[in-house]
Coordinates of C-alpha atoms in Angstrom, one line a residue:
Chain A
M190 CA -39.3 29.8 -5.8
N191 CA -39.6 33.4 -7.0
Q192 CA -36.7 35.7 -7.0
A193 CA -37.7 37.6 -3.9
T194 CA -37.4 34.4 -1.9
A195 CA -33.6 34.3 -2.4
I196 CA -33.1 37.6 -0.7
D197 CA -35.6 36.9 2.0
T198 CA -33.9 33.6 3.0
P199 CA -32.1 34.0 6.2
A200 CA -29.0 32.2 5.0
F201 CA -25.9 32.3 7.2
A202 CA -24.1 34.1 4.3
H203 CA -24.1 34.5 0.5
V204 CA -20.6 35.2 -0.6
T205 CA -18.5 32.7 1.1
A206 CA -14.8 31.7 0.7
A207 CA -13.8 28.1 1.2
I208 CA -10.7 29.6 2.9
A209 CA -7.3 28.1 2.0
T210 CA -4.9 27.0 4.7
P211 CA -1.4 28.5 4.9
F212 CA 1.6 26.4 5.9
R213 CA 5.1 27.3 6.9
G214 CA 7.7 26.3 4.4
A215 CA 10.1 25.0 7.0
D216 CA 7.9 22.3 8.7
L217 CA 4.5 22.5 7.0
S218 CA 2.9 23.6 10.2
V219 CA -0.2 25.8 10.0
D220 CA 0.6 29.5 9.9
L221 CA -2.1 30.8 12.2
E222 CA -1.0 34.4 11.7
L223 CA -1.4 34.3 7.9
L224 CA -4.7 32.5 8.3
E225 CA -6.1 35.2 10.6
R226 CA -5.0 38.0 8.3
H227 CA -6.5 36.4 5.2
A228 CA -9.8 35.7 7.0
H229 CA -10.1 39.3 8.1
W230 CA -9.2 40.5 4.6
L231 CA -11.9 38.3 3.1
L232 CA -14.6 39.5 5.5
G233 CA -13.5 43.1 4.9
N234 CA -13.5 42.8 1.1
G235 CA -16.8 41.2 0.2
C236 CA -17.3 37.9 1.9
D237 CA -20.0 37.6 4.5
G238 CA -19.1 34.0 5.4
L239 CA -16.2 31.7 5.6
V240 CA -16.0 27.9 5.3
L241 CA -13.2 26.5 7.4
F242 CA -11.9 23.0 6.6
G243 CA -13.5 22.5 3.2
T244 CA -11.7 20.7 0.4
T245 CA -9.8 23.9 -0.5
G246 CA -8.7 24.3 3.1
E247 CA -7.0 20.9 2.8
A248 CA -9.1 19.7 5.7
A249 CA -8.2 16.1 5.0
S250 CA -4.6 16.9 5.6
L251 CA -5.2 18.5 9.0
S252 CA -5.4 16.7 12.3
L253 CA -8.3 17.2 14.6
A254 CA -6.1 19.2 17.0
E255 CA -5.0 21.5 14.2
R256 CA -8.5 22.2 13.0
T257 CA -9.6 23.0 16.6
A258 CA -6.7 25.4 17.1
M259 CA -7.4 27.2 13.8
L260 CA -11.1 27.6 14.6
E261 CA -10.4 28.9 18.0
R262 CA -7.7 31.3 16.8
L263 CA -10.1 32.9 14.3
L264 CA -12.9 33.3 16.8
T265 CA -10.5 34.8 19.4
S266 CA -9.3 37.2 16.8
G267 CA -12.8 38.7 16.6
I268 CA -14.4 36.9 13.8
E269 CA -18.1 36.3 14.6
P270 CA -19.0 32.6 14.9
R271 CA -22.2 33.2 13.0
R272 CA -20.0 34.0 9.9
V273 CA -18.2 30.6 10.1
L274 CA -19.4 27.3 8.7
V275 CA -17.1 24.5 10.0
G276 CA -16.2 21.5 7.8
T277 CA -16.3 18.6 10.3
S278 CA -16.0 15.7 7.9
A279 CA -13.8 12.7 8.7
C280 CA -14.0 9.0 8.1
A281 CA -14.3 8.0 11.7
I282 CA -17.6 9.0 13.4
A283 CA -15.9 9.8 16.7
E284 CA -13.8 12.5 15.0
V285 CA -16.8 14.0 13.2
V286 CA -18.7 14.1 16.5
E287 CA -15.8 15.7 18.4
L288 CA -15.4 18.6 16.0
T289 CA -19.2 19.0 15.4
R290 CA -19.9 19.3 19.1
R291 CA -17.1 21.9 19.4
C292 CA -18.6 23.8 16.5
A293 CA -22.0 24.0 18.4
E294 CA -20.3 25.0 21.7
L295 CA -18.6 27.9 19.9
G296 CA -21.9 29.0 18.4
C297 CA -20.7 28.7 14.8
A298 CA -23.2 29.0 11.9
G299 CA -23.2 25.3 11.3
A300 CA -21.2 22.1 10.4
L301 CA -20.6 21.2 6.8
I302 CA -20.5 17.4 6.6
M303 CA -19.9 14.9 3.7
P304 CA -20.3 11.2 4.3
P305 CA -17.1 9.2 5.1
F306 CA -15.0 9.2 2.0
F307 CA -12.8 6.1 2.1
F308 CA -15.3 3.3 1.2
K309 CA -16.9 3.4 -2.3
G310 CA -20.3 2.1 -3.3
V311 CA -21.8 3.5 -0.1
T312 CA -25.6 3.1 -0.1
V313 CA -28.2 5.7 0.8
D314 CA -29.0 3.6 3.8
G315 CA -25.3 3.6 4.8
A316 CA -24.9 7.3 4.5
L317 CA -28.1 7.9 6.3
S318 CA -27.0 5.7 9.2
F319 CA -23.7 7.7 9.3
Y320 CA -25.6 11.0 9.7
A321 CA -28.0 9.5 12.2
E322 CA -25.2 8.2 14.3
V323 CA -23.4 11.6 14.3
F324 CA -26.6 13.5 15.2
A325 CA -27.4 11.1 18.0
R326 CA -23.9 11.4 19.5
C327 CA -23.9 15.1 19.3
G328 CA -27.2 15.2 21.3
A329 CA -28.0 18.7 22.4
K330 CA -24.7 19.9 21.0
L331 CA -25.8 19.7 17.4
P332 CA -25.3 22.8 15.3
P333 CA -27.2 23.5 12.1
I334 CA -26.2 20.9 9.5
Y335 CA -25.1 21.7 6.0
L336 CA -24.8 18.7 3.6
Y337 CA -21.7 18.6 1.4
H338 CA -22.0 17.1 -2.1
I339 CA -18.6 16.7 -3.8
P340 CA -18.8 13.2 -5.3
Q341 CA -16.0 13.6 -7.8
I342 CA -13.6 13.8 -4.9
S343 CA -15.3 12.1 -2.0
G344 CA -16.6 9.2 -4.1
V345 CA -19.9 9.4 -2.2
A346 CA -22.8 11.5 -3.4
V347 CA -25.3 13.4 -1.3
G348 CA -28.1 13.2 -3.9
P349 CA -31.7 14.1 -3.8
E350 CA -32.9 10.7 -2.4
L351 CA -30.5 11.0 0.6
V352 CA -31.4 14.6 1.1
G353 CA -35.1 13.8 1.1
R354 CA -34.7 11.0 3.6
L355 CA -32.6 13.1 5.9
L356 CA -35.2 15.9 5.8
E357 CA -37.9 13.5 6.4
R358 CA -36.1 12.1 9.5
F359 CA -34.3 15.1 10.9
G360 CA -36.3 18.1 9.6
A361 CA -35.0 21.5 10.4
K362 CA -31.7 20.1 11.7
I363 CA -30.7 20.0 8.1
R364 CA -30.2 23.6 7.2
G365 CA -28.3 23.8 4.0
Y366 CA -26.6 22.1 1.0
K367 CA -23.4 22.8 -0.7
D368 CA -23.2 21.5 -4.2
S369 CA -19.6 21.2 -5.4
S370 CA -20.3 18.7 -8.1
G371 CA -20.4 21.6 -10.7
E372 CA -23.5 20.0 -12.1
W373 CA -26.1 22.7 -12.3
T374 CA -28.9 20.2 -12.9
N375 CA -28.3 18.7 -9.5
T376 CA -28.4 22.1 -7.8
A377 CA -31.6 22.9 -9.7
E378 CA -33.2 19.7 -8.6
I379 CA -32.3 20.3 -4.9
R380 CA -33.6 23.8 -5.2
A381 CA -36.9 22.7 -6.7
R382 CA -37.5 19.8 -4.3
F383 CA -36.2 21.2 -1.1
P384 CA -36.7 25.0 -1.1
Q385 CA -36.3 25.2 2.6
L386 CA -32.6 24.5 2.3
E387 CA -29.9 27.2 2.1
T388 CA -28.4 26.1 -1.2
F389 CA -24.8 27.0 -2.1
V390 CA -23.0 26.4 -5.4
G391 CA -19.3 25.5 -5.2
S392 CA -18.3 28.0 -7.8
E393 CA -19.1 31.7 -8.2
A394 CA -19.4 30.9 -11.9
L395 CA -22.8 29.4 -11.1
L396 CA -23.8 32.1 -8.6
L397 CA -26.2 34.0 -10.8
A398 CA -28.1 30.8 -11.8
N399 CA -28.3 29.8 -8.2
L400 CA -29.7 33.2 -7.0
R401 CA -32.2 33.1 -9.9
A402 CA -33.3 29.7 -8.6
G403 CA -33.7 31.0 -5.1
G404 CA -30.4 29.7 -3.8
A405 CA -28.4 31.3 -1.0
G406 CA -25.1 31.9 -2.6
C407 CA -21.7 30.3 -3.3
I408 CA -19.0 28.7 -1.2
S409 CA -16.0 28.7 -3.4
A410 CA -12.2 28.2 -3.6
S411 CA -11.7 31.1 -6.0
V412 CA -13.6 33.5 -3.8
N413 CA -10.3 33.5 -1.9
V414 CA -9.0 35.9 -4.6
Q415 CA -12.1 37.7 -5.8
P416 CA -14.4 38.4 -2.9
G417 CA -15.1 41.9 -4.1
A418 CA -16.1 41.0 -7.6
T419 CA -18.3 38.2 -6.3
R420 CA -19.9 40.6 -3.8
R421 CA -20.8 43.0 -6.6
L422 CA -22.4 40.2 -8.6
Y423 CA -24.4 39.2 -5.5
E424 CA -25.5 42.8 -4.9
E425 CA -26.4 43.4 -8.5
W426 CA -27.9 40.1 -9.4
R427 CA -31.3 41.5 -10.3
S428 CA -29.8 44.5 -12.3
G429 CA -29.1 44.7 -16.0
E430 CA -25.4 44.3 -15.2
A431 CA -25.7 40.8 -13.7
D432 CA -24.7 38.8 -16.7
A433 CA -21.6 40.9 -17.3
L434 CA -20.6 40.7 -13.7
Q435 CA -21.2 36.9 -13.8
E436 CA -19.0 36.6 -16.8
A437 CA -16.2 38.5 -15.2
V438 CA -16.0 36.4 -12.1
A439 CA -16.4 33.2 -14.1
R440 CA -13.4 34.3 -16.2
L441 CA -10.9 34.3 -13.2
R442 CA -12.4 31.1 -12.0
K443 CA -11.5 29.6 -15.4
T444 CA -8.0 31.0 -15.3
L445 CA -7.4 29.3 -12.0
E446 CA -8.9 26.0 -13.2
H447 CA -6.7 26.1 -16.3
S448 CA -3.5 27.0 -14.5
G449 CA -3.3 23.7 -12.6
P450 CA -5.2 21.8 -10.0
L451 CA -7.6 24.3 -8.4
I452 CA -6.3 24.2 -4.8
A453 CA -2.7 24.7 -5.9
S454 CA -3.6 27.5 -8.3
T455 CA -5.9 29.2 -5.8
K456 CA -3.0 29.1 -3.2
A457 CA -0.6 30.5 -5.7
A458 CA -3.1 33.3 -6.5
V459 CA -3.5 34.1 -2.7
A460 CA 0.3 34.2 -2.4
A461 CA 0.5 36.7 -5.2
L462 CA -2.4 38.7 -3.8
H463 CA -0.8 39.1 -0.3
H464 CA 2.8 39.0 -1.5
E465 CA 3.4 36.1 0.8
P466 CA 5.1 33.2 -1.1
A467 CA 4.5 30.7 1.6
W468 CA 0.8 30.8 0.8
A469 CA 1.5 28.8 -2.4
I470 CA 2.6 25.7 -0.4
P471 CA 0.2 22.8 0.0
R472 CA 0.7 19.7 2.2
P473 CA 1.5 16.4 0.5
P474 CA -0.1 14.7 -1.4
L475 CA -0.8 18.0 -3.1
V476 CA 2.0 19.8 -4.9
A477 CA 2.5 23.5 -5.5
L478 CA 2.3 24.9 -9.0
A479 CA 5.7 24.9 -10.7
P480 CA 7.3 28.4 -10.9
G481 CA 6.5 28.7 -14.6
E482 CA 2.8 27.8 -14.0
R483 CA 2.8 30.4 -11.2
T484 CA 4.1 33.1 -13.4
A485 CA 1.6 32.3 -16.2
L486 CA -1.2 32.3 -13.6
V487 CA -0.4 35.8 -12.3
A488 CA 0.2 37.2 -15.8
G489 CA -3.0 35.6 -17.0
S490 CA -5.1 37.2 -14.3
R491 CA -3.4 40.6 -14.3
P492 CA -4.8 42.1 -17.5
R493 CA -8.3 41.8 -16.1
G494 CA -7.2 43.5 -12.9
R495 CA -8.1 40.6 -10.7
L496 CA -4.8 40.2 -8.9
P497 CA -2.3 42.9 -8.0
Chain B
M1436 CA 12.5 -15.2 -10.3
N1437 CA 12.7 -19.0 -10.1
Q1438 CA 10.4 -20.9 -7.9
A1439 CA 12.9 -21.6 -5.2
T1440 CA 13.2 -17.9 -4.5
A1441 CA 9.7 -17.6 -3.2
I1442 CA 10.3 -20.1 -0.4
D1443 CA 13.7 -18.6 0.4
T1444 CA 12.3 -15.1 0.7
P1445 CA 12.2 -14.2 4.4
A1446 CA 8.8 -12.6 4.1
F1447 CA 7.1 -11.7 7.4
A1448 CA 4.3 -14.1 6.5
H1449 CA 2.6 -15.9 3.6
V1450 CA -1.0 -16.7 4.7
T1451 CA -2.2 -13.5 6.1
A1452 CA -5.7 -12.4 7.1
A1453 CA -6.7 -8.8 6.8
I1454 CA -8.5 -9.2 10.1
A1455 CA -12.0 -7.9 10.4
T1456 CA -13.0 -5.6 13.4
P1457 CA -15.8 -6.7 15.7
F1458 CA -18.2 -4.0 17.1
R1459 CA -20.7 -4.2 19.9
G1460 CA -24.3 -3.9 18.7
A1461 CA -25.2 -1.6 21.5
D1462 CA -22.8 1.3 20.9
L1463 CA -20.6 0.2 18.0
S1464 CA -17.5 0.2 20.2
V1465 CA -14.7 -2.2 19.4
D1466 CA -15.1 -5.6 21.0
L1467 CA -11.6 -6.2 22.0
E1468 CA -12.4 -9.6 23.5
L1469 CA -13.9 -10.9 20.2
L1470 CA -11.0 -9.4 18.3
E1471 CA -8.4 -11.2 20.5
R1472 CA -10.2 -14.5 20.2
H1473 CA -10.4 -14.3 16.4
A1474 CA -6.8 -13.3 16.1
H1475 CA -5.6 -16.3 18.1
W1476 CA -8.0 -18.6 16.1
L1477 CA -6.5 -17.4 12.8
L1478 CA -2.9 -17.9 13.9
G1479 CA -3.8 -21.3 15.3
N1480 CA -5.6 -22.4 12.2
G1481 CA -3.3 -21.6 9.3
C1482 CA -2.4 -18.0 9.3
D1483 CA 1.2 -17.0 9.9
G1484 CA 0.5 -13.3 9.7
L1485 CA -2.2 -10.7 10.5
V1486 CA -2.8 -7.3 9.0
L1487 CA -4.5 -5.0 11.4
F1488 CA -6.3 -1.9 10.1
G1489 CA -6.6 -2.8 6.5
T1490 CA -9.7 -2.0 4.4
T1491 CA -11.4 -5.1 5.7
G1492 CA -10.7 -4.1 9.3
E1493 CA -12.6 -0.8 8.6
A1494 CA -9.5 1.1 9.5
A1495 CA -10.9 4.3 8.1
S1496 CA -13.8 4.1 10.6
L1497 CA -11.5 3.7 13.6
S1498 CA -10.0 6.6 15.5
L1499 CA -6.3 6.6 16.1
A1500 CA -6.9 5.9 19.8
E1501 CA -9.0 2.9 19.0
R1502 CA -6.4 1.5 16.6
T1503 CA -3.6 1.9 19.2
A1504 CA -5.7 0.2 21.9
M1505 CA -6.5 -2.7 19.5
L1506 CA -2.9 -3.2 18.6
E1507 CA -1.7 -3.1 22.2
R1508 CA -4.4 -5.5 23.3
L1509 CA -3.4 -8.1 20.7
L1510 CA 0.3 -7.9 21.6
T1511 CA -0.5 -8.1 25.3
S1512 CA -2.5 -11.2 24.7
G1513 CA 0.6 -12.9 23.5
I1514 CA 0.6 -12.4 19.7
E1515 CA 4.1 -11.9 18.5
P1516 CA 4.7 -8.4 17.0
R1517 CA 6.7 -10.0 14.1
R1518 CA 3.4 -11.6 12.9
V1519 CA 1.6 -8.3 12.8
L1520 CA 1.6 -5.8 9.9
V1521 CA -0.1 -2.6 10.9
G1522 CA -2.1 -0.4 8.6
T1523 CA -1.2 3.1 9.5
S1524 CA -2.8 5.0 6.7
A1525 CA -4.6 8.3 7.2
C1526 CA -5.1 11.5 5.2
A1527 CA -3.2 13.7 7.7
I1528 CA 0.5 13.0 7.9
A1529 CA 0.6 13.7 11.6
E1530 CA -1.7 10.7 12.2
V1531 CA 0.2 8.4 9.9
V1532 CA 3.4 9.3 11.7
E1533 CA 2.0 8.7 15.2
L1534 CA 0.8 5.2 14.5
T1535 CA 3.8 4.3 12.3
R1536 CA 6.2 5.3 15.1
R1537 CA 4.1 3.3 17.6
C1538 CA 4.3 0.3 15.3
A1539 CA 8.1 0.6 15.3
E1540 CA 8.3 1.0 19.1
L1541 CA 6.3 -2.2 19.5
G1542 CA 8.5 -4.2 17.1
C1543 CA 5.8 -5.0 14.6
A1544 CA 6.6 -6.6 11.3
G1545 CA 6.0 -3.4 9.5
A1546 CA 3.6 -0.6 8.5
L1547 CA 1.2 -1.0 5.5
I1548 CA 0.7 2.5 4.0
M1549 CA -1.4 3.8 1.1
P1550 CA -1.2 7.4 0.0
P1551 CA -3.8 9.9 1.5
F1552 CA -7.1 8.9 0.0
F1553 CA -9.2 12.1 0.0
F1554 CA -7.8 14.1 -2.9
K1555 CA -8.0 12.6 -6.4
G1556 CA -5.6 13.2 -9.3
V1557 CA -2.7 12.8 -6.9
T1558 CA 0.6 12.8 -8.9
V1559 CA 3.5 10.5 -8.5
D1560 CA 5.5 13.5 -7.1
G1561 CA 2.7 14.2 -4.6
A1562 CA 2.5 10.6 -3.4
L1563 CA 6.3 10.5 -3.2
S1564 CA 6.5 13.7 -1.1
F1565 CA 3.9 12.2 1.2
Y1566 CA 6.0 9.1 1.9
A1567 CA 9.2 11.1 2.2
E1568 CA 7.5 13.4 4.8
V1569 CA 6.3 10.4 6.8
F1570 CA 9.7 8.7 6.7
A1571 CA 11.5 11.9 7.7
R1572 CA 9.2 12.4 10.7
C1573 CA 9.5 8.8 11.9
G1574 CA 13.3 9.2 11.9
A1575 CA 14.8 6.3 13.8
K1576 CA 11.3 4.9 14.6
L1577 CA 10.6 3.7 11.1
P1578 CA 9.4 0.2 10.8
P1579 CA 9.7 -1.8 7.5
I1580 CA 7.4 -0.2 5.0
Y1581 CA 4.8 -2.1 2.9
L1582 CA 3.1 -0.2 0.1
Y1583 CA -0.6 -0.6 -0.2
H1584 CA -2.1 -0.5 -3.7
I1585 CA -5.9 -0.4 -3.7
P1586 CA -6.8 2.3 -6.3
Q1587 CA -10.4 1.2 -6.8
I1588 CA -11.2 2.3 -3.2
S1589 CA -8.5 4.8 -2.3
G1590 CA -8.5 6.5 -5.6
V1591 CA -4.7 6.8 -5.6
A1592 CA -2.6 4.1 -7.2
V1593 CA 0.8 2.9 -6.0
G1594 CA 2.0 1.9 -9.5
P1595 CA 5.3 0.7 -10.8
E1596 CA 6.6 4.2 -11.4
L1597 CA 6.0 5.3 -7.8
V1598 CA 7.4 2.1 -6.5
G1599 CA 10.5 2.5 -8.6
R1600 CA 11.1 6.0 -7.4
L1601 CA 10.5 5.0 -3.7
L1602 CA 13.0 2.2 -4.0
E1603 CA 15.5 4.4 -5.7
R1604 CA 15.2 7.0 -2.9
F1605 CA 14.6 4.8 0.2
G1606 CA 16.0 1.4 -0.8
A1607 CA 15.5 -1.3 1.8
K1608 CA 13.2 0.8 3.9
I1609 CA 10.6 -0.3 1.4
R1610 CA 10.1 -4.0 2.3
G1611 CA 6.9 -5.1 0.6
Y1612 CA 3.9 -4.5 -1.6
K1613 CA 0.3 -5.4 -1.2
D1614 CA -1.7 -5.5 -4.4
S1615 CA -5.4 -5.3 -3.7
S1616 CA -6.3 -4.1 -7.2
G1617 CA -7.2 -7.6 -8.3
E1618 CA -5.3 -7.0 -11.5
W1619 CA -2.8 -9.8 -11.9
T1620 CA -0.9 -7.9 -14.6
N1621 CA 0.0 -5.2 -12.1
T1622 CA 1.2 -7.8 -9.5
A1623 CA 3.2 -9.6 -12.3
E1624 CA 4.9 -6.3 -13.3
I1625 CA 5.8 -5.5 -9.7
R1626 CA 7.3 -9.0 -9.2
A1627 CA 9.3 -8.7 -12.4
R1628 CA 10.6 -5.3 -11.9
F1629 CA 11.2 -5.3 -8.1
P1630 CA 12.0 -8.9 -7.1
Q1631 CA 13.4 -7.6 -3.8
L1632 CA 9.9 -6.8 -2.5
E1633 CA 7.8 -9.2 -0.5
T1634 CA 4.7 -9.1 -2.8
F1635 CA 1.3 -10.0 -1.5
V1636 CA -1.9 -10.4 -3.5
G1637 CA -5.2 -9.2 -1.9
S1638 CA -7.1 -12.4 -2.6
E1639 CA -6.2 -16.0 -2.0
A1640 CA -7.7 -16.6 -5.5
L1641 CA -4.5 -15.3 -6.9
L1642 CA -2.2 -16.9 -4.4
L1643 CA -0.9 -19.7 -6.6
A1644 CA -0.1 -17.3 -9.5
N1645 CA 1.7 -15.1 -7.0
L1646 CA 3.8 -17.9 -5.5
R1647 CA 4.7 -19.2 -9.0
A1648 CA 5.9 -15.6 -9.8
G1649 CA 8.1 -15.6 -6.7
G1650 CA 5.7 -13.6 -4.5
A1651 CA 5.4 -13.9 -0.8
G1652 CA 1.7 -14.8 -0.3
C1653 CA -1.7 -13.2 0.2
I1654 CA -3.2 -10.7 2.6
S1655 CA -6.9 -11.2 2.3
A1656 CA -10.4 -10.5 3.7
S1657 CA -11.7 -14.0 3.0
V1658 CA -8.7 -15.6 4.8
N1659 CA -10.7 -14.6 7.9
V1660 CA -12.9 -17.7 7.2
Q1661 CA -10.6 -20.0 5.4
P1662 CA -7.1 -19.8 6.9
G1663 CA -6.7 -23.6 6.9
A1664 CA -7.6 -24.2 3.2
T1665 CA -5.4 -21.3 2.2
R1666 CA -2.5 -22.7 4.3
R1667 CA -2.9 -26.1 2.6
L1668 CA -2.6 -24.4 -0.8
Y1669 CA 0.5 -22.5 0.4
E1670 CA 2.1 -25.7 1.7
E1671 CA 1.2 -27.7 -1.5
W1672 CA 1.8 -25.1 -4.1
R1673 CA 4.4 -27.0 -5.9
S1674 CA 2.5 -30.3 -5.7
G1675 CA 0.2 -31.8 -8.3
E1676 CA -2.8 -30.8 -6.1
A1677 CA -2.1 -27.1 -6.2
D1678 CA -4.6 -26.2 -8.9
A1679 CA -7.4 -28.1 -7.2
L1680 CA -6.6 -26.4 -3.9
Q1681 CA -6.4 -23.0 -5.6
E1682 CA -9.8 -23.6 -7.1
A1683 CA -11.3 -24.6 -3.8
V1684 CA -10.2 -21.4 -2.0
A1685 CA -11.2 -19.3 -5.0
R1686 CA -14.7 -20.8 -4.8
L1687 CA -15.4 -19.5 -1.3
R1688 CA -13.9 -16.2 -2.1
K1689 CA -16.4 -15.9 -5.0
T1690 CA -19.3 -16.9 -2.8
L1691 CA -18.4 -14.1 -0.4
E1692 CA -18.0 -11.6 -3.3
H1693 CA -21.4 -12.6 -4.7
S1694 CA -23.2 -12.5 -1.4
G1695 CA -22.9 -8.7 -1.0
P1696 CA -20.1 -6.1 -0.5
L1697 CA -17.0 -8.1 0.5
I1698 CA -16.5 -6.6 4.0
A1699 CA -20.1 -7.2 5.0
S1700 CA -20.2 -10.7 3.7
T1701 CA -16.9 -11.5 5.3
K1702 CA -18.1 -10.3 8.6
A1703 CA -21.3 -12.3 8.2
A1704 CA -19.2 -15.4 7.5
V1705 CA -17.0 -14.8 10.6
A1706 CA -20.2 -14.4 12.7
A1707 CA -21.4 -17.8 11.4
L1708 CA -18.0 -19.3 11.9
H1709 CA -17.8 -18.3 15.6
H1710 CA -21.5 -18.3 16.3
E1711 CA -21.2 -14.7 17.4
P1712 CA -23.9 -12.6 15.6
A1713 CA -22.3 -9.3 16.6
W1714 CA -19.4 -10.0 14.2
A1715 CA -21.8 -9.2 11.3
I1716 CA -22.1 -5.6 12.3
P1717 CA -20.0 -3.0 10.5
R1718 CA -19.8 0.7 11.3
P1719 CA -21.6 3.3 9.1
P1720 CA -21.3 4.0 6.3
L1721 CA -21.1 0.3 5.7
V1722 CA -24.2 -1.8 6.3
A1723 CA -24.6 -5.4 7.4
L1724 CA -26.0 -8.0 5.0
A1725 CA -29.7 -8.3 5.1
P1726 CA -30.9 -11.4 7.0
G1727 CA -31.9 -13.1 3.7
E1728 CA -28.5 -12.5 2.2
R1729 CA -26.9 -13.9 5.4
T1730 CA -28.9 -17.1 5.2
A1731 CA -28.0 -17.5 1.5
L1732 CA -24.3 -16.9 2.3
V1733 CA -24.2 -19.5 5.0
A1734 CA -26.2 -22.0 2.9
G1735 CA -24.0 -21.3 -0.1
S1736 CA -20.8 -22.0 1.7
R1737 CA -22.0 -25.0 3.8
P1738 CA -22.1 -27.7 1.1
R1739 CA -18.4 -27.2 0.5
G1740 CA -17.6 -27.5 4.1
R1741 CA -16.0 -24.1 4.5
L1742 CA -18.2 -22.8 7.3
P1743 CA -19.7 -24.7 10.2

């Protein structure tokens, strides 16, 4: 792939936040109001796409009914469906199918799907039969499919062999690939072997490498708090400033990673950004950063002007 | 614990099958008729307890509605609720609560619960807050709770520290512990530190050791095909024949483990046992044993008279 191809690729988006989910302190219910405000803030400040119900969105901790209500609320509030990629993963096929069909009915950009994540030692044949079953049951209500590779959490890889067999069998139904493994060599192999896929890295710290390899962009937790800086990097990636811009966004990412588990530190940073303490609360089994960690996080990111 | 205590413990059961789930070949729907027949066969041939919706039962691949329908069908068919322990695990607390409350309403022996299994690196505090939230939401509809330790699949351990803190906080609400780690040292530590718990090993190959340590019994995949032999071991565990009986049940367990992934080989063995080929079918992402593996499995277990 030459560099021009990246820009010419009609990817659904390039700077994409894996949007976090706000919960009320009192009963841990989803705060749809805060969610809506943050989603609009992201799209108004550098993002051109949102992933709902990714790992950062604590999708696993949300019921199907909650996910549907959140999606519908955002679309009703005026967010264009073509800006929204919907995580529809679940362990039970019936649940994946229900949300994936809903995603197609609503005209969303696509469904982001990882293989079922309870069983370990899942074979390529087994993962393939899972996707085949989902696609068959969705029938005509099948949105563009984005494959989700995050083996360090899900325990089940979506590696090059599986991708190749899915493309062989389902062709253009498979539209993209999100690589949250953090292993650039895997992303590079996917880019090289399957240039037709919109390829996203899971961290803006790898955005420049991905764009240089012809990839589409990033879908990232930390973009929740630095959509603008990530946008600048995307816009300037072929300029002489690219490396410095890349280094700057990677720095805040590292601060978040070193402040605690990434989801908790991202939520604490969003809470600081919007002055809404409730944003810092995750659902069990995740825990919020301790007050001391939170203070250190905000202080650590302030000198570089990344958080208010 | 002395040996007498094991027998005096009013455990809900001692020889317990983690019952497999039969699916129809045509559409992978649950075959309630086959399930009912197998459940009655198990209880009539050596089992005094059943675990519904354990790992072997492919609980993760079942929707909440399917699990509820299966449970209600078995109870309607005349199986006593006090013989049934219900796996109510899910990643979303709302789903765990719904099935756990139903389990209490129906008067089942208890709910078998592992911590949410998507996120990794879950802390003891996080797992504790998950259980606390579930118990609070169940309110008066809280059945006896059995903790489910299967870290090699779930990725989240229920180790001695967590057990200790749960007992400290919730006392007799925590009734038992299922150790599917296969690590006897962990079971032994749980027995020694928390003798008030009904402790179950996840394989009948460890049943004798567990009974000698004062444990309650086993909850096992392979008991689906050798309830009678496991019963004899349980009845004779203090006799001179115990070691030979233990060796015999461990042998079939090993045959199943060496024939392929345990769930697939167990289902193939149940299919052979009942002459019902559909039993061999799992839901994706699991795959059935290949025909050659199935033949080898049946041949391998036949000489020792364990399968017809």
